[in-house]
Short mmCIF file of C-alpha atoms in Angstrom, two decimals:
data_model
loop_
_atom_site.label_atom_id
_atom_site.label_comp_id
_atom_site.label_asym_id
_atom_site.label_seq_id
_atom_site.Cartn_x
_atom_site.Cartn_y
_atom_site.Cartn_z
CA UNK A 30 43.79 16.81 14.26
CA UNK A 31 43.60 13.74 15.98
CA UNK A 32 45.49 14.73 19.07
CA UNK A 33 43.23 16.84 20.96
CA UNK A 34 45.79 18.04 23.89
CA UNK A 35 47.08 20.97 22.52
CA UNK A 36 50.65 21.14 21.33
CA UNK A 37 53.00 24.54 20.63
CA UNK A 38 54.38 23.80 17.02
CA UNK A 39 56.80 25.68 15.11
CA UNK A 40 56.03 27.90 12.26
CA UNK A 41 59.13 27.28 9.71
CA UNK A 42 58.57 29.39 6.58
CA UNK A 43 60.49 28.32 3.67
CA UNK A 44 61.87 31.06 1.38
CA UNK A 45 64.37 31.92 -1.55
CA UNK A 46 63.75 35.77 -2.85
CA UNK A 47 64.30 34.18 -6.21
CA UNK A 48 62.17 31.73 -8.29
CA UNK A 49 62.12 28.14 -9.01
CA UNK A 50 65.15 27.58 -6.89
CA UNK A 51 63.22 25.21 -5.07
CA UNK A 52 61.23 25.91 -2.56
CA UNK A 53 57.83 24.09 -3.24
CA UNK A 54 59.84 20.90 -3.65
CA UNK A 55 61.78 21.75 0.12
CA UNK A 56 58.43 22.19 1.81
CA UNK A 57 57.24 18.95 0.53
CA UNK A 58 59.72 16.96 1.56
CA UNK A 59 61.00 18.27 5.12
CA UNK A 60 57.05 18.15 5.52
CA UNK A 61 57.17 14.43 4.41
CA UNK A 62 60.40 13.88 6.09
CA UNK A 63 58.98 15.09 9.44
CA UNK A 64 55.69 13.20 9.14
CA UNK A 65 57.69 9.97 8.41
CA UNK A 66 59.48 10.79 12.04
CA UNK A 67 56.03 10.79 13.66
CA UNK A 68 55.83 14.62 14.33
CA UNK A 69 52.42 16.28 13.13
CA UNK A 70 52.87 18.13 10.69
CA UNK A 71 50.65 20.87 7.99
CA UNK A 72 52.09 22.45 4.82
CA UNK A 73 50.30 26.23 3.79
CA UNK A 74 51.18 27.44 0.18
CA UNK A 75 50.88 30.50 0.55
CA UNK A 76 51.98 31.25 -3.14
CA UNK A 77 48.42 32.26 -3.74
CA UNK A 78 47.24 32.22 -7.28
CA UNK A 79 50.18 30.18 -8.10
CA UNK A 80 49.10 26.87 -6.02
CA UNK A 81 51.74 24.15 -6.52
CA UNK A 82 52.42 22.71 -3.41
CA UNK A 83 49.52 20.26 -4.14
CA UNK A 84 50.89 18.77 -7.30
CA UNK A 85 53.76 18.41 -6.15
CA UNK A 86 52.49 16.45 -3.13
CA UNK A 87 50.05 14.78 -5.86
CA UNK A 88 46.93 15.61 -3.79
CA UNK A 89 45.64 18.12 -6.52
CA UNK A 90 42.55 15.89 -7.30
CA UNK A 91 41.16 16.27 -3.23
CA UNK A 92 41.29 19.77 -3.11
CA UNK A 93 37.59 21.82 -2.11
CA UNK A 94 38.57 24.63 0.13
CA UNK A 95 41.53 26.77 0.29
CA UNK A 96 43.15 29.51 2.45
CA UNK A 97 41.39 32.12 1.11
CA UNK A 98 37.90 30.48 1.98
CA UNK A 99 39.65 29.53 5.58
CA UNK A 100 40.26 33.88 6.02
CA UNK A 101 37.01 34.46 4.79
CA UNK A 102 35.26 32.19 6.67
CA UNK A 103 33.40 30.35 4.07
CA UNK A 104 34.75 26.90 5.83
CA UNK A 105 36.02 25.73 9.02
CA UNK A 106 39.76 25.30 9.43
CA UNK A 107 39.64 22.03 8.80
CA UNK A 108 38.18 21.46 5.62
CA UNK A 109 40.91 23.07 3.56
CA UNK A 110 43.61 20.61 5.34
CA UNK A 111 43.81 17.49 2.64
CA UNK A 112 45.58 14.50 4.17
CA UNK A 113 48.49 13.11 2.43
CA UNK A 114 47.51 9.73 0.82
CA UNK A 115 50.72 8.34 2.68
CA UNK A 116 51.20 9.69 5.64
CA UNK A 117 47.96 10.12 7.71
CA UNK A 118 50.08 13.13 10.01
CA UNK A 119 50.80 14.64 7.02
CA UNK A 120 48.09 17.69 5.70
CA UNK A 121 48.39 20.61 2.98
CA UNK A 122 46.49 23.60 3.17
CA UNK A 123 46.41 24.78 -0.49
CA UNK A 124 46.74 28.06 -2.04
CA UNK A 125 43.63 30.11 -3.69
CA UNK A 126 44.52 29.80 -7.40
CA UNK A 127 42.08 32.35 -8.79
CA UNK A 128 42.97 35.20 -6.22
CA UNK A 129 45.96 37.48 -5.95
CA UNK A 130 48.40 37.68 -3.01
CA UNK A 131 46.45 40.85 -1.14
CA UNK A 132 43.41 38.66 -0.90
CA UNK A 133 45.41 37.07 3.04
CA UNK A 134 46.41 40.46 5.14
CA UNK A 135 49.74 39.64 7.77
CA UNK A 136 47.24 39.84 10.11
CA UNK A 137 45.06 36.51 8.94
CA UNK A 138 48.49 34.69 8.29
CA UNK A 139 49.52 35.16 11.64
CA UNK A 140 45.96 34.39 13.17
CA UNK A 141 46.24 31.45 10.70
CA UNK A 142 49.44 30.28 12.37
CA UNK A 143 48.29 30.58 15.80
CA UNK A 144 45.59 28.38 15.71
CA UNK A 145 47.56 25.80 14.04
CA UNK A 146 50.06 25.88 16.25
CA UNK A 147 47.67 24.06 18.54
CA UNK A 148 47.31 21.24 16.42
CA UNK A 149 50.44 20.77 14.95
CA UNK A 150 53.74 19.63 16.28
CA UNK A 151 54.87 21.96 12.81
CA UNK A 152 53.69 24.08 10.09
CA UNK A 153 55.49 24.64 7.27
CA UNK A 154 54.81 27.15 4.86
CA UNK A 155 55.98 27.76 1.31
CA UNK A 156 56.35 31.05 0.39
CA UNK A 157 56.22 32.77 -3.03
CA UNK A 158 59.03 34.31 -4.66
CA UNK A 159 59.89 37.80 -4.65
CA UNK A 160 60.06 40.05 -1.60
CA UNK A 161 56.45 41.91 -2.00
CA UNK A 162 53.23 41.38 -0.02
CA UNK A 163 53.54 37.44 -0.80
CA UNK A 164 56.50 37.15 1.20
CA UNK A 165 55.24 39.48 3.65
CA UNK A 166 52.65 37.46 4.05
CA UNK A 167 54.64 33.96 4.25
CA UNK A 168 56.97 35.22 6.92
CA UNK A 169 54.09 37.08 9.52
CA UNK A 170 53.32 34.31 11.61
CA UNK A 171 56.89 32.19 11.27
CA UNK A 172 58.98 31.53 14.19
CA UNK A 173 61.69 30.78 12.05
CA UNK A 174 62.85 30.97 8.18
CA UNK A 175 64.73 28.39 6.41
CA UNK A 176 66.14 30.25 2.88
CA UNK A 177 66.91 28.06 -0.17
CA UNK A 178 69.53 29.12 -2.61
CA UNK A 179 71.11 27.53 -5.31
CA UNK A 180 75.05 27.49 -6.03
CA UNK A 181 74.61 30.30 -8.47
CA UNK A 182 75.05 34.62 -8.76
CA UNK A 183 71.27 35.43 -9.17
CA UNK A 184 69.89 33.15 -6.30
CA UNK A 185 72.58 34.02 -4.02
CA UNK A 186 72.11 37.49 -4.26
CA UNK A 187 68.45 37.32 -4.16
CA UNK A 188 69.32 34.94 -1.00
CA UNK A 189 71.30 37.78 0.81
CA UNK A 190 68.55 40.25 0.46
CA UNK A 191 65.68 37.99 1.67
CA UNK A 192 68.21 37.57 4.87
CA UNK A 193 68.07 41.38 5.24
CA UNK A 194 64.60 41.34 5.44
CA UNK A 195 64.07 38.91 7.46
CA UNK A 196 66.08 40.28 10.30
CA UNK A 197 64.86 43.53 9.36
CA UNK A 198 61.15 42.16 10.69
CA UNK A 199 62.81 40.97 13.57
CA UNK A 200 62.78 37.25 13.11
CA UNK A 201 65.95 35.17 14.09
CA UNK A 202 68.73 34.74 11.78
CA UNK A 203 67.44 32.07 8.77
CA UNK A 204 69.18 28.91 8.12
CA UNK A 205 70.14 28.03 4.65
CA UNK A 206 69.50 25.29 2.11
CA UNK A 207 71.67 25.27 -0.66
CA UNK A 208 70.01 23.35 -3.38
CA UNK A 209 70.88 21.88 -6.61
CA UNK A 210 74.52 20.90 -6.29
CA UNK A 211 76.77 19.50 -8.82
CA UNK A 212 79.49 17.81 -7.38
CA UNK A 213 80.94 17.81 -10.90
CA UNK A 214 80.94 21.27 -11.59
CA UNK A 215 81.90 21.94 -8.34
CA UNK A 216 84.68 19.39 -8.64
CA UNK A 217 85.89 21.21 -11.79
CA UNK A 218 85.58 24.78 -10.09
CA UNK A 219 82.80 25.72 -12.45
CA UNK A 220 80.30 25.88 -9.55
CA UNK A 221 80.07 27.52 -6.39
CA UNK A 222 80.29 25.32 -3.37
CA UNK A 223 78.51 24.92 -0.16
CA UNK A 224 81.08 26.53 1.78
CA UNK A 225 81.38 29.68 -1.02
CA UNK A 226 77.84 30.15 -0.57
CA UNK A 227 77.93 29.59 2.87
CA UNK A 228 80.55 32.03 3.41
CA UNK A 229 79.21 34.59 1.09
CA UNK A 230 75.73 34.99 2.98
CA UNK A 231 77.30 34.37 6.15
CA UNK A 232 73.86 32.56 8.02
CA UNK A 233 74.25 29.25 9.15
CA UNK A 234 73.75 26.05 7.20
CA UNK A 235 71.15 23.32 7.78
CA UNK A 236 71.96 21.05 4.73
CA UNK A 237 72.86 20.68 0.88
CA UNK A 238 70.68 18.69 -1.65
CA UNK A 239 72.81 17.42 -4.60
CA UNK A 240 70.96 17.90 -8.21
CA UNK A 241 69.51 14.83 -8.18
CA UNK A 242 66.85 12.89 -11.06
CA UNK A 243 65.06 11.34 -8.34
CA UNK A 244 63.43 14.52 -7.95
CA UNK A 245 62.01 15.06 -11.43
CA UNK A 246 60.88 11.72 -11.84
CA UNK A 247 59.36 11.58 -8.13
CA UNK A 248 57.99 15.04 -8.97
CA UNK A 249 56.41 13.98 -12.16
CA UNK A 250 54.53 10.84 -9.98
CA UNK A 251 53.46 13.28 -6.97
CA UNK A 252 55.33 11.71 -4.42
CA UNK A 253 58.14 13.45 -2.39
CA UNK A 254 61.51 12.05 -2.84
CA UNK A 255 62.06 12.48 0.74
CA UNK A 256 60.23 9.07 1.36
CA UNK A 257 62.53 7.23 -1.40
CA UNK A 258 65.01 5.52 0.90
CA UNK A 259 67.58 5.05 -2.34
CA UNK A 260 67.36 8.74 -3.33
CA UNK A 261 70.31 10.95 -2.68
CA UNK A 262 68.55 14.11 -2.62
CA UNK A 263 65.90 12.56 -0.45
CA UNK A 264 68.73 11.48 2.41
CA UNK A 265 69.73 15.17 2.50
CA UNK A 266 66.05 16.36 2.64
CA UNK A 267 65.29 13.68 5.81
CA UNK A 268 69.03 14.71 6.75
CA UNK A 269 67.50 18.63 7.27
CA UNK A 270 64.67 17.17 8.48
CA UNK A 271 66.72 15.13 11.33
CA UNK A 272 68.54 18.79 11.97
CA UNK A 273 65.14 20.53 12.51
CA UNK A 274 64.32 17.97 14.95
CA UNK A 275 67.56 18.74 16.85
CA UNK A 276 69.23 15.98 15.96
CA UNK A 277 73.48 16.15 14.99
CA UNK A 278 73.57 14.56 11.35
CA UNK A 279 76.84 15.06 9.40
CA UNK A 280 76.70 17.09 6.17
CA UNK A 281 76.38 14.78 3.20
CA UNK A 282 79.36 14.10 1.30
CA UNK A 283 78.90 14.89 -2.26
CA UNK A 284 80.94 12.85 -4.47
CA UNK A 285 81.19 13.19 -8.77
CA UNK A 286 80.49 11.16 -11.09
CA UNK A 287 83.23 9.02 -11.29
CA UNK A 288 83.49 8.52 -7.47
CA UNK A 289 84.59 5.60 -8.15
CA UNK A 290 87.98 6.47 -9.39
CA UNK A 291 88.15 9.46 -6.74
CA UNK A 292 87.77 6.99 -3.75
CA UNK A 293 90.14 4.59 -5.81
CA UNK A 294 92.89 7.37 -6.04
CA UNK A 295 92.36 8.66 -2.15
CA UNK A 296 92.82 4.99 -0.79
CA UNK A 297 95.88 4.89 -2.85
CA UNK A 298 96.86 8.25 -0.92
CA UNK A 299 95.97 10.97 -3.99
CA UNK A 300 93.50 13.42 -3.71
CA UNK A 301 92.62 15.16 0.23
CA UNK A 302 89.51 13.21 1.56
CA UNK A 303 87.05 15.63 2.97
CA UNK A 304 85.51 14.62 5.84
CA UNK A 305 81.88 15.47 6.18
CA UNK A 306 81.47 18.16 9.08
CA UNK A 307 78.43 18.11 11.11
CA UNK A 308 75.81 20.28 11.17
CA UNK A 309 73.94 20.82 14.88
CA UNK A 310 70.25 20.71 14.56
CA UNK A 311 69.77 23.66 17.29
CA UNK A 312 65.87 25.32 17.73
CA UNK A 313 64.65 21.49 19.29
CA UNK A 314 61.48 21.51 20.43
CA UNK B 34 99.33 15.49 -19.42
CA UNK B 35 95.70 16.86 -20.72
CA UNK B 36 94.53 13.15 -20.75
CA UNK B 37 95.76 12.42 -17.72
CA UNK B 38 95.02 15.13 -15.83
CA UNK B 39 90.68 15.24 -16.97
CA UNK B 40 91.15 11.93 -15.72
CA UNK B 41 92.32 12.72 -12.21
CA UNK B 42 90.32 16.39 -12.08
CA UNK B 43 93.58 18.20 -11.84
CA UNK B 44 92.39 20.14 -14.73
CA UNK B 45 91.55 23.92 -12.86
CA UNK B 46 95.46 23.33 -11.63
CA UNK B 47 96.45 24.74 -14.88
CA UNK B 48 93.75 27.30 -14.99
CA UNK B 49 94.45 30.42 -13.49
CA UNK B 50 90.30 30.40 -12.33
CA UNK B 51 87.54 28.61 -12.36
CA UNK B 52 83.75 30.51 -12.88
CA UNK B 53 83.15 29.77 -9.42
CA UNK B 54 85.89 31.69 -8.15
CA UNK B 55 84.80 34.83 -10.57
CA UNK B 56 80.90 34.21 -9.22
CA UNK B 57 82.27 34.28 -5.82
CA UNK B 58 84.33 37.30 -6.54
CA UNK B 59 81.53 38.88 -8.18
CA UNK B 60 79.04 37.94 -5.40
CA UNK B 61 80.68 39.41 -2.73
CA UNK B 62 81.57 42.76 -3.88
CA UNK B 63 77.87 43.31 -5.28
CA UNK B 64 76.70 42.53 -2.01
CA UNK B 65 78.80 45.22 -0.07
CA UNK B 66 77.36 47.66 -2.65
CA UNK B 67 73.78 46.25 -1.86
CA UNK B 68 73.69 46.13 1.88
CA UNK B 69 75.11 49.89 2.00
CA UNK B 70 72.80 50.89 -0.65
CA UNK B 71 75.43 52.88 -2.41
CA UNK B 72 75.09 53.55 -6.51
CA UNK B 73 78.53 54.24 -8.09
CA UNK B 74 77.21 57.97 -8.58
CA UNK B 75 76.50 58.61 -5.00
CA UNK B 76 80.42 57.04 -3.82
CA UNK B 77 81.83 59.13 -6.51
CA UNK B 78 79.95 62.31 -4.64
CA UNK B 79 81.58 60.75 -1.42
CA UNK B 80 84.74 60.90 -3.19
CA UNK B 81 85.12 64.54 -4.10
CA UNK B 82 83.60 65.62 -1.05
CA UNK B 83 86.30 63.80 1.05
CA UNK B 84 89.13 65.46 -1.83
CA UNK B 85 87.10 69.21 -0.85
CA UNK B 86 86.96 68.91 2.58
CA UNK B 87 90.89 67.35 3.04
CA UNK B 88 91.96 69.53 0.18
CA UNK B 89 91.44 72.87 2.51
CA UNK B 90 94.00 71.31 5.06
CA UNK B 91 96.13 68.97 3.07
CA UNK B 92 98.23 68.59 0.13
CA UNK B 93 95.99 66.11 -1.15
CA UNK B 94 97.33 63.44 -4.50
CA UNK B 95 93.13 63.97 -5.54
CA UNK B 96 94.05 61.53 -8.86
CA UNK B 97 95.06 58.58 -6.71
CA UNK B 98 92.33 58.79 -3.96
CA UNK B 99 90.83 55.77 -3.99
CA UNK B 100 87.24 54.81 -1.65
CA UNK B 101 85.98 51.35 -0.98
CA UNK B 102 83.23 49.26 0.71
CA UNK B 103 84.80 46.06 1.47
CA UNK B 104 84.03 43.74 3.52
CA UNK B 105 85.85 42.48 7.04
CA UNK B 106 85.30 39.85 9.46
CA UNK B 107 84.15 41.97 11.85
CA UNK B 108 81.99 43.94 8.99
CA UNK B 109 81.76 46.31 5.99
CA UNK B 110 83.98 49.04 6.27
CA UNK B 111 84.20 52.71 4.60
CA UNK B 112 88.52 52.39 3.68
CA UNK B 113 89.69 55.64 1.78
CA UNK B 114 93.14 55.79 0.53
CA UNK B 115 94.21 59.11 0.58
CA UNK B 116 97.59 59.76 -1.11
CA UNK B 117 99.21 62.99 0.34
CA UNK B 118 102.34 64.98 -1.14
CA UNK B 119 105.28 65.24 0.68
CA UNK B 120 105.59 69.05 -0.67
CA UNK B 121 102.62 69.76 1.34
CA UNK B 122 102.27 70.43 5.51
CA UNK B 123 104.18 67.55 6.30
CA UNK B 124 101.53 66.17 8.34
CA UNK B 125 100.75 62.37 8.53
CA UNK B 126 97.70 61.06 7.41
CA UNK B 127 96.42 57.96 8.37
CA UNK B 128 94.17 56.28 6.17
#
């Protein structure tokens, strides 16, 4: 908003098929994550009549317009963004919580999308679960998709078909978060890991985000963990960030619970190290 | 042994699976079966169609035919198994 030249952002829609697998809480943070790099940057829930995005941000006390009254014209673009209360790149254009998902056609998204392209080095949008108009909606203006999954039977096969559709409207291949990783579980062979689900969908990977507390508790204040430099889960979220900007970052190296004794037995020679493999950003602008 | 080995995470050495492996198992054969759109009903139509149609020229084992989706590296592939009994033609089938 400040910049006036015009700029050609990217329009990254973040999706899952399935619920609560975390998509809200992605969208916050690579949003954060991005603004903290300098880039420009505007979040759209478009989960309309389910608006989260703001509490999760913990802007839901600012909010007078949404993007319903932006595609119906009863306010100017601008006053449904809300500027984050820490980072002054940083806006959210909320959901309409009182209105249904027809009330935005394809069409308006993708009008939507174009004009803040021009103001906005990138646009993130969080899309609803399910693979109906909602989603239909969230994907009509992207340029690319980003599809979070967690380690898990339902949200992987919910993942796989929201891939399917995806290429099916002609987008390019989406990149996958997989979210909500126990290292112990996975450890014990009780949980599917990264490279499983990786395998299983067959896309390519742009990061992992261990289970992590700092999320609930930054969650419950409003503030994304992303900009918590001693939280795990928000390395790997400024880690996928870093990727989007086109940067080479190696994949985050999950260790268990006792850590301690694993690196303890692998200096003494026990117990394969893995060494983290990197992950190329690609799709720079 | 069982002390020793929750210690050092060697415990899925002595199990024949973990969950993950069964999820992953799982996983990708319900995915075949969901990117081809196929119900069990319609492969089992498949199935005696390919038995009627090799039936008129072959000796065909129609008991041990077996169909599958499964999935390759380079793709999901159709693979029918088509037993055939030496009493017949004597022609070779390929599967």
């Amino acid at each position: 908003m400040e910049q006036q030249q015009e700029v050609n952002g990217r329009v990254i829609t973040i999706t899952s098929g399935k619920g609560g697998v975390g998509k809200t809480t992605t969208t916050a943070n690579l949003g954060a994550a991005l603004a903290a790099r300098g880039r420009s940057v505007v979040l759209l829930d478009a989960d309309i009549g389910l608006r989260n995005l703001d509490i999760v941000l913990g802007l839901e006390n600012r909010i007078v317009y949404d993007i319903v009254d932006v595609v119906e014209g009863r306010c100017r673009l601008r006053q449904a963004m809300i500027r984050d209360k820490r980072l002054n790149n940083l806006y959210l254009i909320p959901a309409a919580q009182t209105r249904d998902k027809e009330a935005v056609s394809p069409q308006q998204m993708r009008a939507l999308c174009e004009e803040l392209r021009r103001q906005f080095d990138f646009i993130l949008i969080d899309s609803p679960a399910g693979i109906e108009q909602g989603f239909r909606n969230a994907i009509a203006g992207a340029d690319e998709v980003i599809v979070v999954t967690n380690p898990e039977v339902s949200s992987v096969r919910d993942a796989d078909r929201i891939v399917g559709l995806v290429e099916a409207a002609e987008l390019p291949v989406p990149r996958l978060i997989v979210n909500r990783i126990d290292p112990e579980l996975v450890r014990r062979g009780d949980m599917m890991s990264v490279e499983d689900v990786t395998e299983i969908l067959s896309i390519p990977l742009i990061g992992l985000v261990p289970d992590d507390e700092t999320i609930i508790t930054a969650t419950n204040r409003g503030e994304p963990v992303a900009l918590d430099p001693l939280s795990r889960a928000g390395q790997a979220f400024r880690d996928i960030a870093a990727r989007l900007l086109g940067e080479d970052v190696p994949l985050m190296v999950l260790e268990a619970p006792d850590g301690t004794w694993r690196r303890l037995l692998r200096a003494l020679g026990f117990g394969g190290s893995r060494q983290g493999q990197t992950v190329r950003g690609g799709g720079a602008s | 042994m069982g002390l020793l080995d929750s210690l050092f995470g060697r415990r899925n050495a002595h199990r024949p699976q973990g969950s993950a492996q069964v999820a992953k198992q799982r996983l990708v054969e319900v995915l075949v079966y969901d990117h081809v759109k196929l119900t069990p009903d319609v492969m089992e139509a498949i199935r005696d169609d390919i038995c009627r149609i090799l039936s008129r020229h072959l000796d065909v084992d129609v008991d041990r035919l077996e169909i599958n989706i499964l999935r390759t590296e380079r793709g999901d592939r159709f693979v029918a198994n088509v037993p055939v009994r030496r009493s017949g033609t004597g022609a070779r089938v390929r599967r």
